[in-house]
PDB file of C-alpha atoms in Angstrom:
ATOM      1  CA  UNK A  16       0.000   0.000   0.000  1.00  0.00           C
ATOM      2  CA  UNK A  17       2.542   2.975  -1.367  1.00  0.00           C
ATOM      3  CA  UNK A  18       0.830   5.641  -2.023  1.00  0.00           C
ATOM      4  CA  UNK A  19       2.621   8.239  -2.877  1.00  0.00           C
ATOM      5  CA  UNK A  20       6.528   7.530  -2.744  1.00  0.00           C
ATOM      6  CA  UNK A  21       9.668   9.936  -3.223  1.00  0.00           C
ATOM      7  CA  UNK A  22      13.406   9.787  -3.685  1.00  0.00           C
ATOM      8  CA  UNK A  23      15.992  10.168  -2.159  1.00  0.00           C
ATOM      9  CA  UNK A  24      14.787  11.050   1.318  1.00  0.00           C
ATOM     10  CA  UNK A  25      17.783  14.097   2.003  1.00  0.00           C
ATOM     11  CA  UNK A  26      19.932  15.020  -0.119  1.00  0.00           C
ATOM     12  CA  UNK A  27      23.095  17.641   0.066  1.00  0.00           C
ATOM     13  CA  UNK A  28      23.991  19.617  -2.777  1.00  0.00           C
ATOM     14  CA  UNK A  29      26.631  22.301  -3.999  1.00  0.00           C
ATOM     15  CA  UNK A  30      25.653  25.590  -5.616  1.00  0.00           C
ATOM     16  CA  UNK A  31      25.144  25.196  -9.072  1.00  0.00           C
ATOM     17  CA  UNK A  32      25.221  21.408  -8.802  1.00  0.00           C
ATOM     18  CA  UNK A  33      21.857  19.487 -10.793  1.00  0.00           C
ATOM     19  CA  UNK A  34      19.595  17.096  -9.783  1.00  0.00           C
ATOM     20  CA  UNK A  35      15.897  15.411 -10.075  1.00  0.00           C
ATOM     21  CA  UNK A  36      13.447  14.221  -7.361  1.00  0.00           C
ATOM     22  CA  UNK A  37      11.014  11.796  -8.019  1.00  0.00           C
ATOM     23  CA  UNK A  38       7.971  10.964  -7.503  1.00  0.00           C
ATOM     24  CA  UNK A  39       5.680   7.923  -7.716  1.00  0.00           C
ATOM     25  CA  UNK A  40       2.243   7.569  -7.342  1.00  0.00           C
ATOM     26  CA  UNK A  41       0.307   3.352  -7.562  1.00  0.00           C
ATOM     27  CA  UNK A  42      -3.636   5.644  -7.068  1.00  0.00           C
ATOM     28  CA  UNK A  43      -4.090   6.114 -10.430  1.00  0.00           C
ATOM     29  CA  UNK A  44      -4.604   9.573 -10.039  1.00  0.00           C
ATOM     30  CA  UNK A  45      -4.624  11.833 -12.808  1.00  0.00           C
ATOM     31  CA  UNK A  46      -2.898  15.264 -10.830  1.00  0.00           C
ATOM     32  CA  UNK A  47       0.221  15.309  -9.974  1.00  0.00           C
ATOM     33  CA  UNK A  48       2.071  18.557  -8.278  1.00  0.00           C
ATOM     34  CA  UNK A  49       5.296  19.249  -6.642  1.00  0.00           C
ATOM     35  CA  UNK A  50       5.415  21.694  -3.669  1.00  0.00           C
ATOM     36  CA  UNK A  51       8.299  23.803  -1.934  1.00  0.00           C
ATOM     37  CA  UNK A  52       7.297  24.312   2.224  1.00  0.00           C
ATOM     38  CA  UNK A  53       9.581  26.781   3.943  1.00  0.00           C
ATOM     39  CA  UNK A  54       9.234  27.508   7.858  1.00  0.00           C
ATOM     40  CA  UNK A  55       6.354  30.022   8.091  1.00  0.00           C
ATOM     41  CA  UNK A  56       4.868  30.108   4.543  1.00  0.00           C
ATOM     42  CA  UNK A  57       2.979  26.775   4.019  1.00  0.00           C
ATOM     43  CA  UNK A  58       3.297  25.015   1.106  1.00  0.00           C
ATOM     44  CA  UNK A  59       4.202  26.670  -2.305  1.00  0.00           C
ATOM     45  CA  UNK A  60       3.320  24.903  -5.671  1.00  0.00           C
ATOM     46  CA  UNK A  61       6.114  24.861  -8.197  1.00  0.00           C
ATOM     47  CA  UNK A  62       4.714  23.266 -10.757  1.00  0.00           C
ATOM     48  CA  UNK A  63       1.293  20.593 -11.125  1.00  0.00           C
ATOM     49  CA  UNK A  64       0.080  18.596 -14.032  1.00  0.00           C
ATOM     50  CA  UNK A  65      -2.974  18.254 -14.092  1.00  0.00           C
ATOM     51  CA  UNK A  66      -3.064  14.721 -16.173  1.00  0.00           C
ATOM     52  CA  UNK A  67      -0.766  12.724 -17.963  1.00  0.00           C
ATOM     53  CA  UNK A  68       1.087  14.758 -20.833  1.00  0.00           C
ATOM     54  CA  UNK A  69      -0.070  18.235 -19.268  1.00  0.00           C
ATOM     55  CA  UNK A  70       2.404  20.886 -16.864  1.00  0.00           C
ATOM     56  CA  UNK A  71       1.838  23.774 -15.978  1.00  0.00           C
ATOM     57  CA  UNK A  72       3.416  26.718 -13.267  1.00  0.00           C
ATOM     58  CA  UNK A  73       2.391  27.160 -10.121  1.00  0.00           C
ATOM     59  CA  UNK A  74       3.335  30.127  -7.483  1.00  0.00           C
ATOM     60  CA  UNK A  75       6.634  29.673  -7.910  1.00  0.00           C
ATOM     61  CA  UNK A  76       7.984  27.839 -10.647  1.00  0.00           C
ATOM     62  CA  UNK A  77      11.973  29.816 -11.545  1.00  0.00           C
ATOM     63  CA  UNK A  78      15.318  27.690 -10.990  1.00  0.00           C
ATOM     64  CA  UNK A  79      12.763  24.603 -11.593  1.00  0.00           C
ATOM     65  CA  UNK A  80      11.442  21.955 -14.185  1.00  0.00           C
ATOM     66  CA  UNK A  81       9.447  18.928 -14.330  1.00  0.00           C
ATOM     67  CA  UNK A  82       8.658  16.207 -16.287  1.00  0.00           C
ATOM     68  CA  UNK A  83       5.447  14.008 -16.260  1.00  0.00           C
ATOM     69  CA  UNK A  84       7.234  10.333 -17.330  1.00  0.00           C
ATOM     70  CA  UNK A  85       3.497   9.072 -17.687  1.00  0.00           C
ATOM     71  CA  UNK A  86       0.553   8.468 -15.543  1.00  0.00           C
ATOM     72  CA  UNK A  87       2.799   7.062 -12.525  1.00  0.00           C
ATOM     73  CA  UNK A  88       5.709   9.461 -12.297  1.00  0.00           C
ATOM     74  CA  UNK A  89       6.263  13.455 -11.764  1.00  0.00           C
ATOM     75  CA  UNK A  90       9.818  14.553 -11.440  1.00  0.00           C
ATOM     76  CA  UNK A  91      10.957  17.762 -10.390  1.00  0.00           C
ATOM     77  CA  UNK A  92      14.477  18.960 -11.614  1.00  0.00           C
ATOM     78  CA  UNK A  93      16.614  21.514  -9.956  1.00  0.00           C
ATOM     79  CA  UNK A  94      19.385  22.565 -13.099  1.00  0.00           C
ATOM     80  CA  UNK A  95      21.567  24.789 -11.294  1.00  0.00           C
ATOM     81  CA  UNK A  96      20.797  24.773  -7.530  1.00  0.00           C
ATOM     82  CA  UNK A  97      20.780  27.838  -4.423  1.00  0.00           C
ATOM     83  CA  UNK A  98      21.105  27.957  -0.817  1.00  0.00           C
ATOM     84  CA  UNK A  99      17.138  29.558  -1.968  1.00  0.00           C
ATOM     85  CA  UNK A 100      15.964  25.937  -3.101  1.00  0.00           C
ATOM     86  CA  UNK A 101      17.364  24.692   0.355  1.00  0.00           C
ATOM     87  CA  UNK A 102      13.793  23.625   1.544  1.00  0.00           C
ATOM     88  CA  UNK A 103      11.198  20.488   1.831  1.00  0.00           C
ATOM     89  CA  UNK A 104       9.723  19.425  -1.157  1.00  0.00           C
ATOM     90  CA  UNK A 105       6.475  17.252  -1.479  1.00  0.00           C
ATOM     91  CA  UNK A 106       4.849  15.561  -4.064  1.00  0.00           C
ATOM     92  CA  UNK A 107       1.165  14.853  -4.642  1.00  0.00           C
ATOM     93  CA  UNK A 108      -1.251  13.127  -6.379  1.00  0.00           C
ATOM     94  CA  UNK A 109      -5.190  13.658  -6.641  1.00  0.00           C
ATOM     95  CA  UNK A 110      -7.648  11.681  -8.572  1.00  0.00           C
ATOM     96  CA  UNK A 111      -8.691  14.872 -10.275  1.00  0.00           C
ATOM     97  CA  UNK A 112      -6.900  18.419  -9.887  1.00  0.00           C
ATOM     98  CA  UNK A 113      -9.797  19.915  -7.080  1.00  0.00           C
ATOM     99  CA  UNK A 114      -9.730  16.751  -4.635  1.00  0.00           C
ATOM    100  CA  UNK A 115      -8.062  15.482  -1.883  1.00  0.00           C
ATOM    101  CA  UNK A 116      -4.073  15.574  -2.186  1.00  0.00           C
ATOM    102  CA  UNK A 117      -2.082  12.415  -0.894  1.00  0.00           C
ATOM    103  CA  UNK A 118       1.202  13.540  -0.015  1.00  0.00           C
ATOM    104  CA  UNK A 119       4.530  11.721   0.020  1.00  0.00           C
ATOM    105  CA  UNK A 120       6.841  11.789   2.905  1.00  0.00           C
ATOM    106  CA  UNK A 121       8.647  14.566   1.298  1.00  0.00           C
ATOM    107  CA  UNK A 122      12.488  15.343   0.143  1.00  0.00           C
ATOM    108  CA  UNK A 123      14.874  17.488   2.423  1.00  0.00           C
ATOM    109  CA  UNK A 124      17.037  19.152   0.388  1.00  0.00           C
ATOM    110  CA  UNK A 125      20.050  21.329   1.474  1.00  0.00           C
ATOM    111  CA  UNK A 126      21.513  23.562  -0.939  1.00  0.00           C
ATOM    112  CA  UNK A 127      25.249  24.788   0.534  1.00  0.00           C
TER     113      UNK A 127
ATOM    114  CA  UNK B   7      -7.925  34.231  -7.698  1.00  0.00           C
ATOM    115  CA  UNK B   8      -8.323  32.589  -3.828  1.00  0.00           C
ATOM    116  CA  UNK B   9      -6.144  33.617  -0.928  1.00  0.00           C
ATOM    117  CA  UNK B  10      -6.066  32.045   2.877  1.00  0.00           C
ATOM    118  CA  UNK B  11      -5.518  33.454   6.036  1.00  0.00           C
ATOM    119  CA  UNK B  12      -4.973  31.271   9.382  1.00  0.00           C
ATOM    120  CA  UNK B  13      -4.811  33.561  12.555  1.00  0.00           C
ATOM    121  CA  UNK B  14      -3.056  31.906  14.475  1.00  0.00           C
ATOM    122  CA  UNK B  15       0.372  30.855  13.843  1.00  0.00           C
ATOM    123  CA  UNK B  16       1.182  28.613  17.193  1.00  0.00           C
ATOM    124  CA  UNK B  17      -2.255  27.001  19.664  1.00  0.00           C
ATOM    125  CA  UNK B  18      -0.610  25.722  23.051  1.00  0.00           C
ATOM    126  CA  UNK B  19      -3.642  23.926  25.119  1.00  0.00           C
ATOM    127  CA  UNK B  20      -3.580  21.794  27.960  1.00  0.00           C
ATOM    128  CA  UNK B  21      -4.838  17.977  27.191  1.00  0.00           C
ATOM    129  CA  UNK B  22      -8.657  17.076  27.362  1.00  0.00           C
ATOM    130  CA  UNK B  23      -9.125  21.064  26.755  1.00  0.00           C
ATOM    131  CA  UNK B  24     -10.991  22.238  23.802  1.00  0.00           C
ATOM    132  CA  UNK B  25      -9.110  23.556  20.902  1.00  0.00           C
ATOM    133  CA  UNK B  26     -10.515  26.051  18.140  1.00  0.00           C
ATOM    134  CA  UNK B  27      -7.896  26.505  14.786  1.00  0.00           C
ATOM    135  CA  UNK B  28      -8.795  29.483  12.743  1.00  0.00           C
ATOM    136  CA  UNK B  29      -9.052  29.542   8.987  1.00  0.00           C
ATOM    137  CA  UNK B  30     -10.631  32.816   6.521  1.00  0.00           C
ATOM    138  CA  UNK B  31     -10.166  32.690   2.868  1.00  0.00           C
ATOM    139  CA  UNK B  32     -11.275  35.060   0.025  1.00  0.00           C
ATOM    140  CA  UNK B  33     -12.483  34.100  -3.329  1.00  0.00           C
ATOM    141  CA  UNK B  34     -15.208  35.749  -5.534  1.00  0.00           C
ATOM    142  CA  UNK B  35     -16.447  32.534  -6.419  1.00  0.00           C
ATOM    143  CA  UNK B  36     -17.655  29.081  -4.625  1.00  0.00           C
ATOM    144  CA  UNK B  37     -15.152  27.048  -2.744  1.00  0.00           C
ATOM    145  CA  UNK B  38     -13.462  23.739  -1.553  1.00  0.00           C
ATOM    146  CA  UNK B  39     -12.587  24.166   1.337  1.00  0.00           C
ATOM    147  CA  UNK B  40      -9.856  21.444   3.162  1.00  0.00           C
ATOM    148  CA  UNK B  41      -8.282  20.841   6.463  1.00  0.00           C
ATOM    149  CA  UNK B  42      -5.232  19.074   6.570  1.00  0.00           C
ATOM    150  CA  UNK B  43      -2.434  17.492   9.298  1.00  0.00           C
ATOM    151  CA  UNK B  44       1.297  17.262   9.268  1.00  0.00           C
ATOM    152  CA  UNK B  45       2.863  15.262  11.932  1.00  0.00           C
ATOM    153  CA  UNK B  46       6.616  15.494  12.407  1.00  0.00           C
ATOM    154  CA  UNK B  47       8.684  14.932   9.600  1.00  0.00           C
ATOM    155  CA  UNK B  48       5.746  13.579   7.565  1.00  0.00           C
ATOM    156  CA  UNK B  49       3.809  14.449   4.643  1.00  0.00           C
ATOM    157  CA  UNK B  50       0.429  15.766   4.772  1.00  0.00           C
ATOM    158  CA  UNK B  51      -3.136  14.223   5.329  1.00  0.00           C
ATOM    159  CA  UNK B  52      -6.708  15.155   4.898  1.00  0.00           C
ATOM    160  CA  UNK B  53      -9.036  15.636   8.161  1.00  0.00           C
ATOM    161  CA  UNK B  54     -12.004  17.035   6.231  1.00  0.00           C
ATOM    162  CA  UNK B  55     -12.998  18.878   3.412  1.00  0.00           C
ATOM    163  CA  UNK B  56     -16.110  20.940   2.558  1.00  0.00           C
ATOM    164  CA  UNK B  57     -17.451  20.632  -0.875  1.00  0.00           C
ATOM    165  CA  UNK B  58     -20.927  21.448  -0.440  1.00  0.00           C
ATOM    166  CA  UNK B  59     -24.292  20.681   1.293  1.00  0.00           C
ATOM    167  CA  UNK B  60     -24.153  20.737   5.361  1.00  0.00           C
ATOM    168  CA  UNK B  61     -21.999  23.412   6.720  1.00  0.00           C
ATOM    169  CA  UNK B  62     -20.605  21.028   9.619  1.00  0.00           C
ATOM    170  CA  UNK B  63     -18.094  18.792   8.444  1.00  0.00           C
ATOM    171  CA  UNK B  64     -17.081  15.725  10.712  1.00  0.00           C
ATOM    172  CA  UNK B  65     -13.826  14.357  10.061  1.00  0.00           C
ATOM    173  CA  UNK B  66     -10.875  12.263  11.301  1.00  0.00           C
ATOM    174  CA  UNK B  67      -9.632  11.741  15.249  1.00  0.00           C
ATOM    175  CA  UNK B  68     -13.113  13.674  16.238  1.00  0.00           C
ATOM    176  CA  UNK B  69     -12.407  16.678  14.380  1.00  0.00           C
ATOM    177  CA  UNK B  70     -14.661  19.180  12.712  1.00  0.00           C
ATOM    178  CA  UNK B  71     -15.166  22.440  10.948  1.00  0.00           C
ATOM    179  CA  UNK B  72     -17.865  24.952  10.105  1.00  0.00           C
ATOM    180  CA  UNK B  73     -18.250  26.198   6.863  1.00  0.00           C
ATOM    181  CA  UNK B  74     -19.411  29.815   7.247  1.00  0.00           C
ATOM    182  CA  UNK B  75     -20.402  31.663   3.855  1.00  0.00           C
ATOM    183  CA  UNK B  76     -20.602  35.267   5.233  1.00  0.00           C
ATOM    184  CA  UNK B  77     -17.807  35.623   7.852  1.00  0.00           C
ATOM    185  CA  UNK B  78     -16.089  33.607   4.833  1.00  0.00           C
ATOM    186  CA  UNK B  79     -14.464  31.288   7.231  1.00  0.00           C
ATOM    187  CA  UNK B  80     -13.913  27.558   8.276  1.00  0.00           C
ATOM    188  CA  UNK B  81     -12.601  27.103  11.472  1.00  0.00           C
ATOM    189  CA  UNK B  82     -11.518  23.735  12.911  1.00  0.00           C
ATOM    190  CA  UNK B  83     -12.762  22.498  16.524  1.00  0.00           C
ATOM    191  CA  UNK B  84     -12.126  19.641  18.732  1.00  0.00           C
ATOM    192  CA  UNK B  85     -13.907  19.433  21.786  1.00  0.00           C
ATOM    193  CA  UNK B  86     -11.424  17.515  23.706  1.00  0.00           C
ATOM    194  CA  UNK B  87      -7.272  17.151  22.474  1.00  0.00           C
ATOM    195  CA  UNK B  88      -4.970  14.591  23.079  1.00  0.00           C
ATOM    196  CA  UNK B  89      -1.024  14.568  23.218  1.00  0.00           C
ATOM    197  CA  UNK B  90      -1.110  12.806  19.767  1.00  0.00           C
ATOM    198  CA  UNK B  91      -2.659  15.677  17.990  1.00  0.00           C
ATOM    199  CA  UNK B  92       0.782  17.864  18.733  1.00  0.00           C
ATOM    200  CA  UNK B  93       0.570  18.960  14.494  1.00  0.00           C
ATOM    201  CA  UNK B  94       1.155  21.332  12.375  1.00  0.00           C
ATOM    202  CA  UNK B  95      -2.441  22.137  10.865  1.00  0.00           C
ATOM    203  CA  UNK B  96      -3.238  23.375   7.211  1.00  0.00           C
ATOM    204  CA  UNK B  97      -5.905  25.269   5.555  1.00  0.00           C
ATOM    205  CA  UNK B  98      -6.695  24.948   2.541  1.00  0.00           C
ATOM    206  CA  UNK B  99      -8.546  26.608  -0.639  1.00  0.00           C
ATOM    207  CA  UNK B 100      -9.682  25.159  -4.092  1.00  0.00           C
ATOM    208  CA  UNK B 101     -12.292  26.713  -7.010  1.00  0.00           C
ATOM    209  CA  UNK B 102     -14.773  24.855  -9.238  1.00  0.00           C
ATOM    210  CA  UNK B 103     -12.727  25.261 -12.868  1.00  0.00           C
ATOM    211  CA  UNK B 104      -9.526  26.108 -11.420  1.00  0.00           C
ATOM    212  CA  UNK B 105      -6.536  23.848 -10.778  1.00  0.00           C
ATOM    213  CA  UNK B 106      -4.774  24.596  -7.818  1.00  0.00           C
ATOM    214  CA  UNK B 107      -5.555  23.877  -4.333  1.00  0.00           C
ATOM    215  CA  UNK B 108      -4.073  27.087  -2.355  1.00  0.00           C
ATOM    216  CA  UNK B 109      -2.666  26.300   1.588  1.00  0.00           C
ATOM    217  CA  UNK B 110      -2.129  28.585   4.253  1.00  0.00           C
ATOM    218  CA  UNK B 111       0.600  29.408   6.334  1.00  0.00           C
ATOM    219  CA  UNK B 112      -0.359  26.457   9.189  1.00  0.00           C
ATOM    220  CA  UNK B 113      -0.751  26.390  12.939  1.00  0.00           C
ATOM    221  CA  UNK B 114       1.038  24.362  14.792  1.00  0.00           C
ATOM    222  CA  UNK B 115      -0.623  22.836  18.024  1.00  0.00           C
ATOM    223  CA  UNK B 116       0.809  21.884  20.788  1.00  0.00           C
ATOM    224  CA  UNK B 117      -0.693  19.923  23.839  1.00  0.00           C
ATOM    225  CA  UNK B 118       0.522  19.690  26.615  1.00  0.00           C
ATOM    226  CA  UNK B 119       0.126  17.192  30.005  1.00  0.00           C
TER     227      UNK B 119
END
């Protein structure tokens, strides 16, 4: 019973260094998203597709890119990382884009 | 476009005391509205959500919320807390058409013995 899985867990990087998070979801849900959440300001969508072959921004989308792999799979790439994408990142999946989110357990990410 | 407000930032209470979260939102149009937890180092996870019909939602570990159309709010209530509900509580906003599901800035609860 998955859910709504994501990897790696923590991960250290450089400035300017690259890398992708992913996401996996076994629902069948069509929405996928990708939020940033940052001690005092909630959660921040970066980008959300809304079904398979679809992306589009959220409220904060710069230094960022994702790919939706197919119905499973969101992936969130960072190309050129800052200590400003240090932060927690969570992925979720809904069966349509307005209902209830499942989260993953979320990606800590520290940008040096 | 939908915006949401929760008043309180940080809600200590003593256990087996009632606790009251506090949510507004603005939108020009009809809402979801959702409540969801985050316990430590964990994603989150829906209590309840509001689509439509009765304005008292029940949810999850005796939980509930009031929708309330002209104060615009949805506040969460629990009429008796328990050490397990220490959480970080979320807000949240949605619109018929639209795509994104907006949060709030979340209150974290503490209980205490």
């Amino acid at each position: 019973n998955a859910g709504v899985t994501q990897t790696p867990k923590f991960q250290v990087l450089k400035t300017g260094q690259s890398m992708t998070l992913q996401c996996a979801q076994d629902m069948n849900h069509n929405s996928m998203y990708w939020y940033r959440q940052d001690p005092g300001m909630g959660l921040r969508l970066i980008y959300y597709s809304a079904s398979e072959g679809t992306t589009d921004k959220g409220e904060v989308p710069n230094g960022y890119n994702v790919s939706r792999l197919n119905k499973r799979e969101f992936s969130l790439r960072l190309e050129s990382a800052a200590p400003s994408q240090t932060s927690v990142y969570f992925c979720a999946s809904s069966r349509t884009s307005l209902e209830t989110q499942y989260f993953g357990p979320g990606t800590r990410l520290l940008v040096l | 476009a939908q915006s949401v407000t929760q008043l309180d930032s940080q809600v200590p209470v003593f256990e087996e005391a009632p606790v009251e979260l506090r949510c507004n939102y603005s939108s020009s149009v009809s809402v979801y509205l959702f409540w969801y937890v985050q316990y430590p180092n964990q994603g989150l996870q829906l209590l309840l959500k509001y689509l439509s019909g009765s304005t008292l939602v029940k949810g999850i570990n005796g939980f509930e919320a009031e929708f309330n159309k002209s104060q615009t709010s949805f506040h969460l209530r629990k009429p008796s807390v328990h050490i397990s509900d220490t959480a970080e509580y979320f807000c949240a906003v949605s619109a018929p058409g639209g795509f994104k599901t907006i949060f709030g800035a979340g209150t974290r609860l503490f209980v205490k013995a």
